[in-house]
Structures are given as structure tokens and as C-alpha cells.
């Protein structure tokens, strides 16, 4: 019983962050709630595996990442959720050009940026969330997604390019911040 | 002028370049103002993204209803708990028999037998005791040790690979089988063999099931359990409390059998013997003399079947010739060419003759048939008909489909990794079929080789059981794989399985080539299972963190 009570404290403390992570990874609030519950249940069942010397957030975020990525893989009909590295790299050369960089994003409010991230396809959204929300290193992301480190870099670059495109599009401002 | 690629600048901003690459990139930055500007912009962008994506901490106390954290017992856990309970019960029974039955009781018997004797008497008693019981005791000790080693090994494997549900299931299964097979010889099995004459003398009583093999087997004693005998000549003049199963050239039964008697021999003779249950014999000739009785039915598939004794119920003959010169309380049903009802024949009910020959019946004047004598056509099963034109064929196939579907659902639920098996390329299919064929051939061969030794006999049994299981499950696995290829939806397991099994059932029943296709599907399925078990087809580990 004491363990249950202790875990409920952890649940209340980390609920918002786990929910935020799941929502960003899955791109929708509907699935995120279920993912949060599943994440905490898995954490509860495997609590004996938790190393107290590490931050609890790091551990539970890894569980949430695993679960959400598995969910995305199941929902994706094709085998390679994160695409082929070479194909992605080719499109960088075509799309990069001399697009605005900081000016576009820095000027946006956080809600529009969040909405734009949620609108990204999963293959770009997941690395972005892992890199800028969970703040994992490229190596950690590569291990998590079972792709190469360079592939992570390519996906992130493509993601940022898409974000810039979406944020610089005036039509997008109408729906921004509502997701 | 830009000297760095967009990817390099992006990774530099995210601090993701290796030390060496970073050093080179920084040198390039010195020479390119454009790149420096891009890097600065990306750094600002990075901070903006981190800030935008961060979750705002809760500023006020909100009551978040926490779920009830408790380990719920899933159906899978329930199934596992049942298996473990069964294992514990088996283990307890085994330990009880081994520790109490063999060690404690024997030791007590030994101790009481040498209580206050003189030295000569003590030595004699001890020697006799060890001579009579020593083998059993050593067998019990060895079984106990082997069972402990197997259990510890299984537990160790389960602990090391505890994250894999499959490994735990396999470990529990193997431990269960191992302990069951280990306990069986101690509990109720007496195995004897001899290259010459093997005799159970009239003075001997075997309290267990007896399995005997030899050139000539003579059972004059009393066997309380079943007897399974294989030999050239088998003579049973004693008493068998259970069933009598014989395989050889000639069987002579002059004793009594408490259960049924089943024989696959050349000549089967009952002379002054009795069988309380049914008598089933496939032989060249079968004879039951006038002093013999069979309590229930007599069913023979023979060239010549001759019954002079008494049959408690019906007498069925499939063969060339049947003779009856005794008493049958029920019906006589004959499938063949000639039936002779001789002088002493008494049939309590009807005689039915299913023969294409209208002169098949030869009945003596004094032979008595209290019911009717009927001549019937051969049953439809005896006629050459296409199986596809019978309802039974389709019902059978439907039953197979339903059974395989239910087994498949259970299998894929217990071993979810099998859902991932696939043949992505033609060469992979050939390789899988090759592995399957190797397993198909090598496992029975190894089982035969291992079975030569007494120690290897249980291993051979386990190997053959696994082989037969794999043979059945192979079509289920390959059916699911085919279903997935057709449906293309990994989430709809039952539909994929049903569609795939339906295709398999149709394919293996295609006239002329169905058998070959069935064999091919089986070896591919076996190959997939073997590869999965060997880890060649990886399953994603669903364990967390």
C-alpha cells in the first residue's frame, strides 16, 4: 500500500510532463491520455528495475518514448517509419536553398510553433520532440529509433525546414495555436 | 560563400558533430560569414524550439485522479499461474514419492529389518535388501538429482532471460515434461527387455504397468497394471489387471485380462483365457477356443477369424473368412467373403453380412440365430468415391480450420513475436524451407539415435513431441503469414489468421498436387518456427526502459 501511495505522488508530479511528451510524440490528445496511463502502469509494474541514482523523469520518459514509438510503428503500415536516410538527404539539397532561418521561428509565438510541430508527420515529429522536448542527444535518439546518428540529423533538418515552411505560410496563422 | 552543408550547420547547432568534425567545421566557420550567420540563426531557433515545446509547470494544485496502481492478473498470467501450479503439484507428488516412498520408507524398512539381529543375520538381510531394492533406490536418487538439476537449470534460464515471455513459457513446459517423465518410471512403470526369453514367473507380482520387449516373452505372474509387450512369441498365462497390448508374431493368451486386449500380430490365439473388456486384433489368424471368454466385443481384421468361445456382446469381422462355433450374445457383423456358422454357433441377436457374394453364409443346421440374418450392401465408405463428393470431407476440413484457428489465436497470443515472421525475399523463402526440411529430417533421426540409451529416452520423447507439435503448428504459422500478405494489416490478427488458414486448407486439398504443397507449406512453417526459436527472426522486446 505504501508503494501505491508513493507512486501516486510520482504520478501527480510527472503527469503533466509525461502527458506533454506523449501528446507531442503522438500528435493527438486522444491517444496521449491512454499512452500516459499505459506509461505509468508499465512504470509501476517495472518499478523494481528503476535505478534511483538516475532522475525519475529520464526513466519514465524512456518508457513513454518506447510506448509511443511502438504505437506509431503499429499505426504505420510501412516497415520504415523514419524513411530512408538517403531519400531524406536528397530532399535537403533541393529544399534548403536560402530560406529564412531564425527570423521565421523566433518571431512566432509558442502556441503556433507547438501546433506546427504536432502537424508534422510522425517521422519528423518524433525526432523533434526527442531532441527539443526530451533533449536527448543525437546518439540517444538514434538508439531509441534504431536508425543512424546521421539519419537523425537529416530528419531533424528536414523537420525544421518543414516547420519554417509552415510558419512562414500566412494561411497557417488562421489555425495556429488551436491544436 | 557557404562552406558547410546545411546538415553540418544544423548538427553543429545541436552540438551533435563529433569532436573531429566539429573542429573542421569551426575552421570553416572562420572563413565563411554566411555559415556563421546561419549557425547563429539556428542556435536561436534551437532555443526557441526548446522553450516552445517545454511543458509549463503546474502553477496551481490540480487534483489529478491517479489510477489504481496494482498488478492486475491478466488472462495470460492466469494461464501461466495454472501451468506453474501444475508444475508445483507434479513436483510435490514426485518429491513425495521419491523422498518419502523411496528414501524414508525404504530406509525405515531397512532399519527395522536389521533391528537387533546378530551380525550374520544383519549382513544377510542387508545384502538381500540392497540386492532387491538397490536398483530402485538408486533410480529414485538419480531421478531426484536429475529433477533438481533440471528445475534449477530451468529457473536459471528463466531468470537470465526473464524479459522474454517465450523463454519462460518454454522453460516451464520443459521443466514440467522433464519432471513428469522423471517421475513416471518411479511411480508406475516397469520396463524390461531381453534378447532371449523374458519371463515373469508365476510367483512374481508386478504392481506397475509393465513394458516388456524380447524374442520370447512369458508372463505367468500377476501384473496389476497394463502390459505392453513386443516380441516374436508372447505367452500370457498369468493375470493382467489392466489392458494387454501386444505386438509381435504370435500371441498365446491362456490367462486373464482385466481390461481390453489389443494385438497387432500374425497369429493370435486365446486358449482357455479370458478378456474382461473388448478384444481388438489385426492379424493373419485369430482363434478363440471353446474354453475362452471375451466380456465385451470382439473386433478382428484378419484373413481367418475363428471364435469357439463366448463373446459377451458383438462380434465384428473385417476379413476373408469368419467362423463361429461359440456363443455371441449380441450381433455378428461380417465384412468379407465367407462366414461359417458351425454346429455349436449361437447368436443372441442378428447376423449382418456385408458382402458382394450372395453365397457368403454357410450355416449349419444346428446353428442358432435368435434374430434375423440380413444381407446388406457394402457401406458407402467401402466404395471408391471421390472424397470431395462427401459431406464428411467438408465437415472435417471445417473442423480442422476451426481447430487450427483457435490454436493459432492462442499461439500468437502466447508468442506475439511469431506475428513478425515473414518471407521478404525469394532467397529467404528457400533458406527457410531448407531449414524446415533439415528440422523435418534431423529431429526424428536424432531422436532415434538418442533413444538407444536409457538416459536419452525421455529426451527422445520430448524431441519427438516437439517435432509433432511443430509439424502441426507449422501450418498455423505459415497460414498467418499468408493471411498477413493478403490482408496487409498487422493489427487484424484474427482476420489474417482465418484468411491464411482458409487459403492453406484449400491449397493442401488441391487434387494431385495438394500433398506436395502441403509438405512445402509444412517445411516452410517449420523453418520459420526454428528460425524464430533460434533468434534469427528478432521480436521487438516490449519490456520497458
XYZ file of C-alpha atoms in Angstrom:
724
model
C 0.000 0.000 0.000
C 2.849 2.329 0.840
C 4.278 1.699 -2.567
C 0.967 2.594 -4.184
C 0.776 5.833 -2.258
C 4.341 6.736 -3.177
C 3.654 6.029 -6.788
C 0.559 8.193 -6.761
C 2.743 11.084 -5.637
C 5.064 10.468 -8.564
C 2.090 10.192 -10.846
C 0.758 13.606 -9.840
C 4.186 15.175 -10.075
C 5.069 13.869 -13.512
C 1.653 13.566 -15.104
C 1.827 16.887 -16.940
C 5.270 16.263 -18.384
C 4.506 12.716 -19.453
C 1.249 13.875 -20.970
C 3.081 16.657 -22.808
C 5.640 14.197 -24.110
C 3.053 11.669 -25.263
C 0.919 14.360 -26.866
C 3.857 15.719 -28.777
C 5.069 12.312 -29.860
C 1.657 11.066 -30.943
C 0.425 14.346 -32.330
C -3.017 13.963 -30.797
C -4.537 14.344 -27.377
C -6.880 11.384 -27.767
C -4.181 8.782 -27.818
C -1.979 10.702 -25.422
C -4.231 10.142 -22.417
C -4.198 6.379 -22.942
C -0.455 6.498 -23.512
C 0.064 8.299 -20.206
C -1.944 5.686 -18.323
C -0.079 2.876 -20.024
C 3.253 4.538 -19.349
C 2.563 4.865 -15.641
C 1.199 1.329 -15.415
C 4.347 -0.005 -17.075
C 6.452 2.088 -14.752
C 4.544 0.701 -11.774
C 4.934 -2.888 -12.912
C 8.643 -2.432 -13.557
C 9.446 -0.145 -10.704
C 11.972 -2.602 -9.314
C 14.062 -2.014 -12.447
C 14.310 1.693 -11.745
C 17.761 2.865 -10.732
C 17.223 5.556 -8.070
C 20.586 7.113 -8.882
C 19.097 8.351 -12.160
C 16.415 11.021 -12.477
C 12.916 9.551 -12.434
C 11.970 11.722 -15.382
C 14.658 10.170 -17.548
C 13.354 6.687 -16.762
C 9.677 7.349 -17.239
C 10.327 9.420 -20.352
C 12.138 6.431 -21.843
C 9.104 4.253 -21.120
C 6.808 6.822 -22.701
C 9.101 7.138 -25.712
C 9.176 3.359 -26.196
C 5.455 3.003 -25.906
C 4.588 5.934 -28.182
C 7.108 4.961 -30.853
C 5.820 1.390 -30.814
C 2.325 2.747 -31.182
C 3.361 4.873 -34.150
C 5.127 1.917 -35.728
C 1.980 -0.186 -35.374
C -0.123 2.521 -36.914
C 2.306 2.923 -39.791
C 1.645 0.362 -42.462
C 5.100 0.541 -43.955
C 8.029 -1.000 -42.149
C 10.322 2.062 -42.110
C 8.609 4.706 -40.006
C 11.533 7.070 -40.314
C 12.132 6.637 -44.032
C 15.358 6.039 -45.886
C 18.270 8.246 -44.929
C 19.426 8.719 -48.495
C 15.986 9.785 -49.712
C 15.643 12.300 -46.909
C 19.137 13.642 -47.516
C 18.405 14.215 -51.194
C 15.402 16.358 -50.393
C 17.527 18.563 -48.134
C 19.606 19.762 -51.033
C 16.505 20.553 -53.006
C 14.617 22.266 -50.244
C 17.243 24.158 -48.296
C 18.097 26.986 -50.624
C 18.247 30.315 -48.869
C 15.181 30.074 -46.710
C 14.912 32.295 -43.673
C 16.129 30.574 -40.517
C 15.914 32.282 -37.185
C 13.809 35.165 -38.320
C 10.845 32.967 -39.067
C 10.729 30.889 -35.936
C 11.958 33.352 -33.412
C 9.144 35.678 -34.320
C 6.426 33.106 -33.745
C 4.587 32.570 -30.527
C 4.966 29.247 -28.751
C 1.449 28.043 -29.473
C 1.863 28.314 -33.220
C 5.155 26.514 -33.046
C 3.657 23.748 -30.943
C 0.782 23.400 -33.363
C 3.177 23.233 -36.252
C 5.198 20.512 -34.508
C 2.066 18.480 -33.893
C 1.193 18.810 -37.564
C 4.492 17.325 -38.657
C 4.450 13.747 -39.945
C 5.499 11.276 -37.231
C 8.881 10.645 -38.843
C 9.830 14.294 -38.296
C 7.776 14.971 -35.199
C 9.287 12.181 -33.105
C 12.942 13.250 -33.548
C 11.995 16.894 -32.911
C 10.230 16.010 -29.665
C 13.060 13.768 -28.539
C 15.669 16.412 -29.379
C 13.990 19.583 -28.162
C 11.477 18.361 -25.581
C 13.235 15.385 -24.030
C 16.560 16.982 -25.028
C 18.163 13.681 -25.879
C 21.452 13.633 -27.733
C 21.625 12.502 -31.333
C 23.170 9.226 -30.208
C 20.351 8.595 -27.749
C 17.742 9.373 -30.370
C 19.480 7.141 -32.875
C 19.440 4.281 -30.385
C 15.828 4.916 -29.498
C 14.653 4.960 -33.096
C 17.060 2.280 -34.277
C 18.468 4.486 -37.032
C 21.892 6.024 -37.634
C 23.095 9.205 -35.997
C 23.387 10.912 -39.350
C 19.844 9.866 -40.173
C 18.721 11.665 -37.020
C 20.473 14.804 -38.206
C 18.829 14.563 -41.599
C 15.367 14.050 -40.108
C 15.789 16.996 -37.765
C 16.988 19.225 -40.547
C 14.059 18.223 -42.722
C 11.704 18.750 -39.790
C 12.991 22.251 -39.200
C 12.675 23.023 -42.893
C 9.064 21.921 -42.830
C 8.422 23.947 -39.701
C 9.872 27.037 -41.317
C 7.706 26.461 -44.352
C 4.589 26.029 -42.241
C 5.311 29.040 -40.045
C 6.179 31.352 -42.899
C 2.898 30.481 -44.614
C 0.417 33.254 -43.779
C -2.512 30.866 -44.314
C -1.334 28.850 -41.391
C -1.745 31.701 -38.985
C -5.515 31.297 -39.015
C -5.372 27.859 -37.490
C -2.264 28.380 -35.426
C -2.364 27.867 -31.749
C -5.550 25.883 -31.729
C -4.198 22.371 -31.878
C 30.278 31.859 -49.676
C 28.940 28.838 -47.777
C 31.493 26.162 -46.981
C 29.391 23.916 -44.755
C 26.435 21.808 -45.808
C 23.045 22.557 -44.249
C 23.272 19.253 -42.381
C 26.642 20.135 -40.902
C 25.443 23.520 -39.724
C 22.286 22.002 -38.243
C 24.215 19.318 -36.390
C 26.739 21.880 -35.221
C 23.941 23.970 -33.771
C 22.592 20.910 -31.987
C 26.082 20.102 -30.726
C 25.852 16.757 -32.472
C 29.051 16.706 -34.511
C 31.931 14.522 -33.433
C 34.955 16.310 -31.981
C 36.921 15.975 -35.174
C 34.082 17.074 -37.414
C 33.341 19.919 -35.063
C 36.937 21.132 -35.234
C 36.875 21.118 -39.024
C 33.503 22.844 -39.089
C 34.703 25.578 -36.777
C 37.670 26.225 -39.055
C 35.288 26.522 -41.971
C 33.158 28.943 -39.986
C 36.121 31.277 -39.623
C 36.258 31.596 -43.364
C 32.554 31.952 -44.076
C 30.447 34.740 -42.747
C 27.357 33.182 -44.329
C 27.801 29.979 -42.330
C 28.379 31.913 -39.120
C 25.138 33.774 -39.655
C 23.297 30.550 -40.364
C 24.714 28.945 -37.253
C 23.701 31.872 -35.083
C 20.206 31.753 -36.508
C 19.974 28.015 -35.870
C 21.130 28.438 -32.276
C 18.391 30.991 -31.715
C 15.963 28.669 -33.405
C 17.023 25.789 -31.163
C 16.399 27.788 -28.015
C 13.057 28.940 -29.383
C 12.004 25.380 -30.061
C 13.073 24.140 -26.648
C 11.182 26.961 -24.997
C 8.110 26.448 -27.145
C 7.950 22.702 -26.616
C 8.543 22.776 -22.886
C 5.626 21.925 -20.658
C 4.567 24.695 -18.348
C 4.870 23.560 -14.737
C 1.605 23.396 -12.863
C 1.147 26.728 -11.109
C -1.790 25.654 -9.007
C -2.751 22.454 -7.225
C -4.920 20.423 -9.582
C -6.393 17.164 -8.407
C -5.271 14.603 -10.939
C -7.125 11.351 -10.314
C -4.465 8.688 -10.069
C -5.313 5.276 -11.458
C -5.424 2.334 -9.122
C -1.866 1.103 -9.176
C -1.996 -2.630 -8.691
C -0.694 -5.532 -10.648
C -3.779 -6.892 -12.329
C -3.864 -10.566 -13.128
C -4.160 -10.851 -16.876
C -5.550 -13.897 -18.645
C -2.013 -14.687 -19.734
C -0.871 -14.505 -16.145
C -3.747 -16.733 -15.150
C -2.710 -19.302 -17.734
C 0.882 -19.128 -16.561
C -0.230 -19.466 -12.956
C -2.100 -22.633 -13.880
C 0.944 -24.090 -15.550
C 3.095 -23.218 -12.563
C 0.519 -24.696 -10.200
C 0.511 -27.896 -12.218
C 4.280 -27.946 -12.092
C 4.295 -27.476 -8.337
C 1.774 -30.273 -7.878
C 3.799 -32.583 -10.084
C 6.912 -31.634 -8.220
C 5.253 -32.253 -4.878
C 3.981 -35.651 -5.977
C 7.381 -36.541 -7.305
C 9.168 -35.430 -4.180
C 6.673 -37.256 -2.027
C 7.199 -40.449 -3.955
C 10.940 -40.031 -4.147
C 11.712 -38.737 -0.713
C 9.038 -40.453 1.273
C 8.314 -43.544 -0.787
C 11.808 -44.490 -1.756
C 14.111 -42.879 0.733
C 12.227 -42.735 4.035
C 10.153 -45.888 3.741
C 12.975 -47.975 2.325
C 15.387 -46.681 4.902
C 12.878 -47.412 7.649
C 12.254 -50.877 6.276
C 15.935 -51.480 6.122
C 16.457 -50.207 9.626
C 13.645 -52.272 11.116
C 14.845 -55.349 9.281
C 18.209 -55.145 10.967
C 16.870 -54.273 14.376
C 18.750 -56.296 16.973
C 19.783 -59.169 14.759
C 23.037 -60.976 15.050
C 25.846 -59.978 12.723
C 25.286 -62.776 10.269
C 21.581 -62.119 10.032
C 22.153 -58.376 9.672
C 24.657 -58.864 6.863
C 22.427 -61.291 5.082
C 19.354 -59.071 5.394
C 21.258 -56.004 4.283
C 22.680 -57.765 1.265
C 19.324 -59.180 0.301
C 17.641 -55.831 0.772
C 20.177 -53.991 -1.343
C 20.006 -56.689 -3.955
C 16.240 -56.422 -4.208
C 15.689 -52.726 -3.675
C 19.051 -51.222 -4.513
C 18.326 -50.575 -8.161
C 15.040 -48.895 -7.304
C 16.663 -46.757 -4.656
C 19.494 -45.680 -6.938
C 16.954 -44.974 -9.639
C 14.993 -42.831 -7.206
C 18.092 -40.953 -6.051
C 19.193 -40.321 -9.623
C 15.729 -39.207 -10.653
C 15.612 -36.840 -7.724
C 19.012 -35.376 -8.558
C 18.185 -35.048 -12.253
C 14.865 -33.386 -11.466
C 16.591 -30.918 -9.144
C 19.233 -30.112 -11.756
C 16.603 -29.673 -14.471
C 14.486 -27.439 -12.263
C 17.431 -25.299 -11.182
C 18.625 -25.019 -14.775
C 15.186 -24.001 -15.940
C 14.877 -21.419 -13.182
C 18.290 -20.056 -14.028
C 17.347 -19.724 -17.686
C 14.069 -18.090 -16.719
C 15.904 -15.585 -14.515
C 18.574 -14.785 -17.098
C 16.055 -14.388 -19.885
C 13.209 -13.213 -17.677
C 12.262 -10.456 -20.031
C 11.197 -12.904 -22.680
C 7.770 -14.385 -22.246
C 8.599 -17.156 -24.693
C 11.659 -18.322 -22.796
C 9.711 -18.545 -19.550
C 6.908 -20.485 -21.232
C 9.375 -22.886 -22.813
C 11.273 -23.307 -19.540
C 8.131 -24.099 -17.599
C 6.994 -26.527 -20.267
C 10.332 -28.315 -20.418
C 10.581 -28.495 -16.629
C 7.061 -29.893 -16.455
C 7.757 -32.503 -19.086
C 11.096 -33.345 -17.554
C 9.715 -33.872 -14.088
C 6.743 -35.791 -15.409
C 8.959 -38.096 -17.387
C 11.340 -38.421 -14.493
C 8.597 -39.285 -12.065
C 6.852 -41.702 -14.378
C 9.368 -44.544 -14.055
C 9.357 -44.242 -10.304
C 5.638 -44.126 -9.991
C 4.088 -46.625 -12.372
C 6.319 -48.144 -14.972
C 8.390 -51.264 -15.082
C 10.423 -51.598 -18.253
C 12.188 -54.861 -19.048
C 13.817 -56.204 -22.130
C 15.849 -59.197 -23.130
C 17.323 -60.537 -26.321
C 16.333 -64.088 -25.341
C 13.485 -65.291 -23.175
C 11.964 -62.794 -20.789
C 9.895 -64.414 -18.090
C 7.647 -63.036 -15.425
C 7.342 -66.123 -13.267
C 4.092 -67.211 -11.684
C 5.413 -66.269 -8.276
C 6.059 -62.642 -9.247
C 3.621 -59.763 -8.930
C 4.315 -56.506 -10.744
C 2.388 -53.659 -9.169
C 3.027 -51.236 -12.012
C 2.424 -51.047 -15.698
C 4.795 -53.426 -17.396
C 6.550 -52.771 -20.678
C 8.405 -55.771 -21.992
C 10.352 -56.495 -25.142
C 12.151 -59.680 -26.099
C 12.454 -62.585 -28.502
C 10.115 -64.683 -26.376
C 8.037 -63.245 -23.570
C 6.377 -65.413 -20.972
C 4.088 -63.726 -18.499
C 2.966 -66.234 -15.903
C 2.812 -63.906 -12.939
C 0.415 -61.174 -11.939
C 0.543 -57.674 -13.388
C -1.728 -55.213 -11.669
C -1.368 -52.504 -14.311
C -1.287 -52.613 -18.092
C 1.051 -54.784 -20.113
C 2.654 -53.560 -23.296
C 4.595 -56.374 -24.898
C 6.586 -56.540 -28.112
C 8.263 -59.773 -29.163
C 8.280 -62.699 -31.550
C 6.326 -65.041 -29.254
C 4.258 -63.708 -26.410
C 2.659 -66.118 -23.963
C 0.378 -64.759 -21.288
C -0.737 -67.372 -18.811
C -0.847 -65.180 -15.748
C -3.159 -62.376 -14.745
C -3.146 -58.886 -16.217
C -5.199 -56.478 -14.138
C -5.244 -53.735 -16.758
C -5.098 -53.822 -20.526
C -2.961 -56.073 -22.675
C -1.304 -54.560 -25.727
C 0.775 -56.953 -27.818
C 2.835 -56.512 -30.950
C 4.747 -59.379 -32.499
C 4.413 -62.579 -34.463
C 2.424 -64.870 -32.203
C 0.378 -64.317 -29.081
C -0.998 -67.087 -26.900
C -3.325 -65.963 -24.161
C -4.329 -68.537 -21.601
C -4.505 -66.235 -18.632
C -6.921 -63.479 -17.795
C -7.013 -59.829 -18.787
C -8.963 -57.395 -16.643
C -9.256 -54.670 -19.290
C -9.191 -54.820 -23.042
C -6.773 -56.741 -25.237
C -5.322 -55.230 -28.377
C -2.985 -57.065 -30.700
C -1.141 -56.420 -33.898
C 0.369 -59.815 -34.686
C 0.458 -62.650 -37.185
C -1.340 -65.239 -35.062
C -3.459 -64.504 -32.021
C -4.742 -67.427 -30.012
C -6.818 -67.427 -26.885
C -6.836 -70.867 -25.318
C -8.598 -71.120 -22.018
C -8.100 -67.410 -21.485
C -10.421 -64.573 -20.706
C -10.632 -60.909 -21.629
C -12.991 -58.865 -19.494
C -13.196 -55.980 -21.945
C -13.031 -55.729 -25.721
C -10.758 -57.718 -27.964
C -9.280 -55.872 -30.949
C -6.943 -57.789 -33.167
C -5.340 -57.160 -36.517
C -3.720 -60.439 -37.549
C -3.412 -63.183 -40.117
C -5.422 -65.597 -37.989
C -7.322 -65.190 -34.761
C -8.787 -68.013 -32.755
C -10.751 -68.036 -29.544
C -11.194 -71.584 -28.283
C -14.241 -73.039 -26.589
C -12.869 -72.536 -23.090
C -12.238 -68.832 -23.625
C -14.445 -65.830 -22.988
C -14.448 -62.192 -24.101
C -16.573 -59.970 -21.885
C -17.440 -57.345 -24.439
C -16.989 -57.035 -28.216
C -14.639 -58.911 -30.492
C -13.374 -56.923 -33.444
C -10.942 -58.547 -35.831
C -9.330 -57.522 -39.076
C -7.925 -60.827 -40.332
C -7.741 -63.440 -43.025
C -9.317 -66.080 -40.786
C -11.206 -65.349 -37.589
C -12.433 -68.304 -35.586
C -14.439 -67.961 -32.394
C -15.445 -71.092 -30.494
C -15.766 -69.478 -27.129
C -18.116 -66.970 -25.611
C -18.482 -63.284 -26.608
C -20.375 -61.006 -24.236
C -21.558 -58.536 -26.841
C -20.993 -58.208 -30.605
C -18.630 -59.903 -32.993
C -17.271 -57.809 -35.878
C -15.094 -59.327 -38.546
C -13.332 -57.496 -41.354
C -11.607 -60.111 -43.459
C -11.620 -63.100 -45.705
C -13.284 -65.768 -43.599
C -15.063 -65.863 -40.271
C -16.044 -68.958 -38.312
C -18.326 -69.032 -35.315
C -18.761 -72.155 -33.264
C -19.400 -70.497 -29.944
C -21.828 -68.113 -28.348
C -22.255 -64.409 -29.211
C -24.716 -62.549 -27.019
C -25.194 -59.663 -29.429
C -24.875 -59.278 -33.188
C -22.467 -60.726 -35.669
C -21.442 -58.292 -38.342
C -19.262 -59.524 -41.132
C -17.442 -57.660 -43.899
C -15.819 -60.141 -46.262
C -16.236 -63.243 -48.412
C -17.328 -66.197 -46.263
C -18.902 -66.653 -42.876
C -19.432 -70.071 -41.321
C -21.949 -70.560 -38.535
C -20.977 -74.018 -37.325
C -22.839 -76.585 -35.260
C -22.354 -75.016 -31.864
C -22.904 -71.436 -33.005
C -25.431 -69.363 -31.067
C -26.081 -65.746 -31.951
C -28.221 -63.870 -29.457
C -29.295 -61.264 -31.946
C -28.893 -60.699 -35.688
C -26.312 -61.702 -38.217
C -25.500 -58.995 -40.730
C -23.415 -59.886 -43.700
C -21.984 -57.125 -45.798
C -20.584 -58.863 -48.802
C -20.882 -58.676 -52.519
C -21.143 -62.511 -52.527
C -24.731 -63.801 -52.034
C -23.380 -67.236 -51.065
C -21.214 -65.868 -48.330
C -23.142 -67.519 -45.485
C -22.698 -71.194 -44.660
C -24.945 -72.057 -41.762
C -25.081 -75.482 -40.118
C -28.498 -76.871 -39.376
C -27.968 -76.781 -35.666
C -26.559 -73.263 -35.647
C -28.930 -70.905 -33.890
C -29.586 -67.269 -34.783
C -32.201 -65.737 -32.498
C -32.545 -62.569 -34.564
C -32.532 -62.117 -38.307
C -29.958 -62.917 -40.913
C -29.521 -59.876 -43.121
C -27.541 -59.394 -46.291
C -26.570 -55.765 -46.689
C -24.698 -53.785 -49.285
C -21.229 -52.637 -48.565
C -21.196 -49.312 -46.764
C -20.501 -46.279 -48.890
C -17.104 -45.870 -47.261
C -16.022 -49.119 -48.847
C -16.786 -47.931 -52.331
C -14.351 -45.928 -54.341
C -15.760 -42.433 -54.090
C -14.149 -39.084 -54.503
C -13.663 -37.597 -51.045
C -14.660 -34.233 -52.459
C -18.165 -35.572 -53.083
C -18.805 -36.338 -49.429
C -20.185 -34.040 -46.773
C -17.864 -35.560 -44.222
C -14.846 -34.251 -46.107
C -16.041 -30.680 -45.852
C -17.091 -31.064 -42.244
C -13.664 -32.479 -41.477
C -11.914 -29.601 -43.229
C -14.140 -27.112 -41.416
C -13.301 -28.760 -38.117
C -9.603 -28.615 -38.983
C -9.922 -24.938 -39.892
C -11.705 -24.049 -36.660
C -9.264 -26.055 -34.575
C -6.231 -24.554 -36.278
C -7.709 -21.066 -35.932
C -8.258 -21.455 -32.198
C -4.789 -22.939 -31.737
C -3.335 -20.125 -33.826
C -5.039 -17.418 -31.782
C -3.674 -18.970 -28.622
C -0.212 -19.406 -30.114
C 0.050 -15.836 -31.390
C -1.233 -14.555 -28.077
C 1.293 -16.531 -26.083
C 4.156 -15.904 -28.530
C 3.476 -12.485 -30.077
C 6.891 -12.500 -31.759
C 5.555 -15.066 -34.239
C 3.367 -12.299 -35.675
C 6.500 -10.746 -37.092
C 7.635 -13.736 -39.162
C 7.718 -13.121 -42.884
C 9.456 -14.099 -46.108
C 10.593 -10.864 -47.631
C 12.577 -12.321 -50.494
C 12.609 -15.445 -52.586
C 16.019 -16.457 -51.331
C 14.798 -16.078 -47.763
C 11.935 -18.417 -48.571
C 14.337 -21.008 -49.947
C 16.546 -20.665 -46.907
C 13.554 -21.072 -44.581
C 12.325 -24.113 -46.483
C 15.825 -25.598 -46.266
C 15.955 -25.083 -42.527
C 12.467 -26.547 -42.197
C 13.427 -29.605 -44.221
C 16.530 -30.052 -42.099
C 14.421 -29.921 -38.943
C 11.907 -32.272 -40.519
C 14.570 -34.888 -41.202
C 17.088 -34.367 -38.435
C 14.878 -34.275 -35.340
C 13.387 -37.784 -35.777
C 16.813 -39.113 -36.746
C 18.415 -37.621 -33.650
C 15.534 -38.867 -31.505
C 16.103 -42.418 -32.724
C 19.828 -42.161 -32.035
C 19.327 -40.677 -28.585
C 16.599 -43.189 -27.702
C 19.103 -46.025 -27.894
C 20.362 -45.076 -24.470
C 18.102 -45.309 -21.435
C 19.118 -41.814 -20.320
C 18.260 -40.391 -23.716
C 14.813 -41.949 -23.901
C 12.996 -39.025 -22.221
C 14.924 -36.586 -24.400
C 13.878 -38.540 -27.475
C 10.256 -38.446 -26.325
C 10.452 -34.689 -25.758
C 12.143 -34.203 -29.135
C 9.511 -36.201 -30.975
C 6.711 -34.452 -29.101
C 8.206 -31.097 -30.072
C 8.596 -32.301 -33.649
C 4.961 -33.381 -33.862
C 3.846 -30.133 -32.259
C 5.959 -28.164 -34.720
C 4.510 -30.219 -37.575
C 1.011 -29.136 -36.576
C 1.843 -25.538 -35.716
C 3.850 -25.014 -38.897
C 0.693 -24.720 -40.989
C -0.776 -22.298 -38.458
C 2.296 -20.063 -38.627
C 2.561 -20.197 -42.384
C -1.204 -19.633 -42.650
C -0.937 -16.485 -40.565
C 1.959 -15.282 -42.698
C -0.051 -15.835 -45.876
C -3.036 -14.085 -44.323
C -0.901 -11.084 -43.495
C 0.401 -10.962 -47.051
C -3.177 -10.992 -48.340
C -4.775 -8.656 -45.805
C -1.730 -6.447 -45.327
C -2.887 -5.326 -41.892
C -0.783 -6.334 -38.942
C -3.398 -5.210 -36.429
C -6.066 -7.627 -37.571
C -4.528 -10.858 -36.326
C -7.703 -12.998 -36.235
C -8.753 -11.981 -39.740
C -5.276 -12.556 -41.157
C -5.113 -15.935 -39.460
C -8.533 -17.018 -40.648
C -7.929 -15.921 -44.225
C -4.479 -17.502 -44.293
C -5.665 -20.792 -42.828
C -8.550 -20.818 -45.270
C -6.102 -20.482 -48.138
C -3.904 -23.212 -46.663
C -6.848 -25.597 -46.302
C -7.848 -25.007 -49.911
C -4.301 -25.335 -51.228
C -3.477 -28.582 -49.440
C -6.629 -30.159 -50.823
C -5.997 -29.367 -54.462
C -6.211 -32.689 -56.307
C -2.893 -34.309 -57.286
C -0.603 -31.525 -56.083
C -2.207 -30.821 -52.692
C 0.083 -33.272 -50.935
C 3.227 -31.696 -52.334
C 2.006 -28.209 -51.497
C 1.077 -29.333 -48.006
C 4.584 -30.673 -47.500
C 6.125 -27.447 -48.811
C 3.986 -25.300 -46.525
C 4.874 -27.516 -43.605
C 8.631 -27.301 -44.145
C 8.398 -23.523 -44.610
C 6.385 -23.246 -41.400
C 8.849 -25.479 -39.576
C 11.682 -23.340 -40.904
C 10.006 -20.162 -39.650
C 9.455 -21.664 -36.213
C 13.032 -22.936 -35.994
C 14.423 -19.578 -37.103
C 12.255 -17.782 -34.585
C 13.324 -20.073 -31.759
C 16.967 -19.698 -32.775
C 16.574 -15.926 -32.729
C 17.101 -15.417 -36.457
C 13.763 -13.635 -36.616
C 14.012 -10.969 -33.952
C 10.973 -9.969 -31.990
C 10.855 -6.452 -30.579
C 11.293 -6.517 -26.868
C 8.256 -4.872 -25.412
C 9.808 -4.576 -21.994
C 10.275 -1.034 -20.899
C 13.294 1.112 -20.413
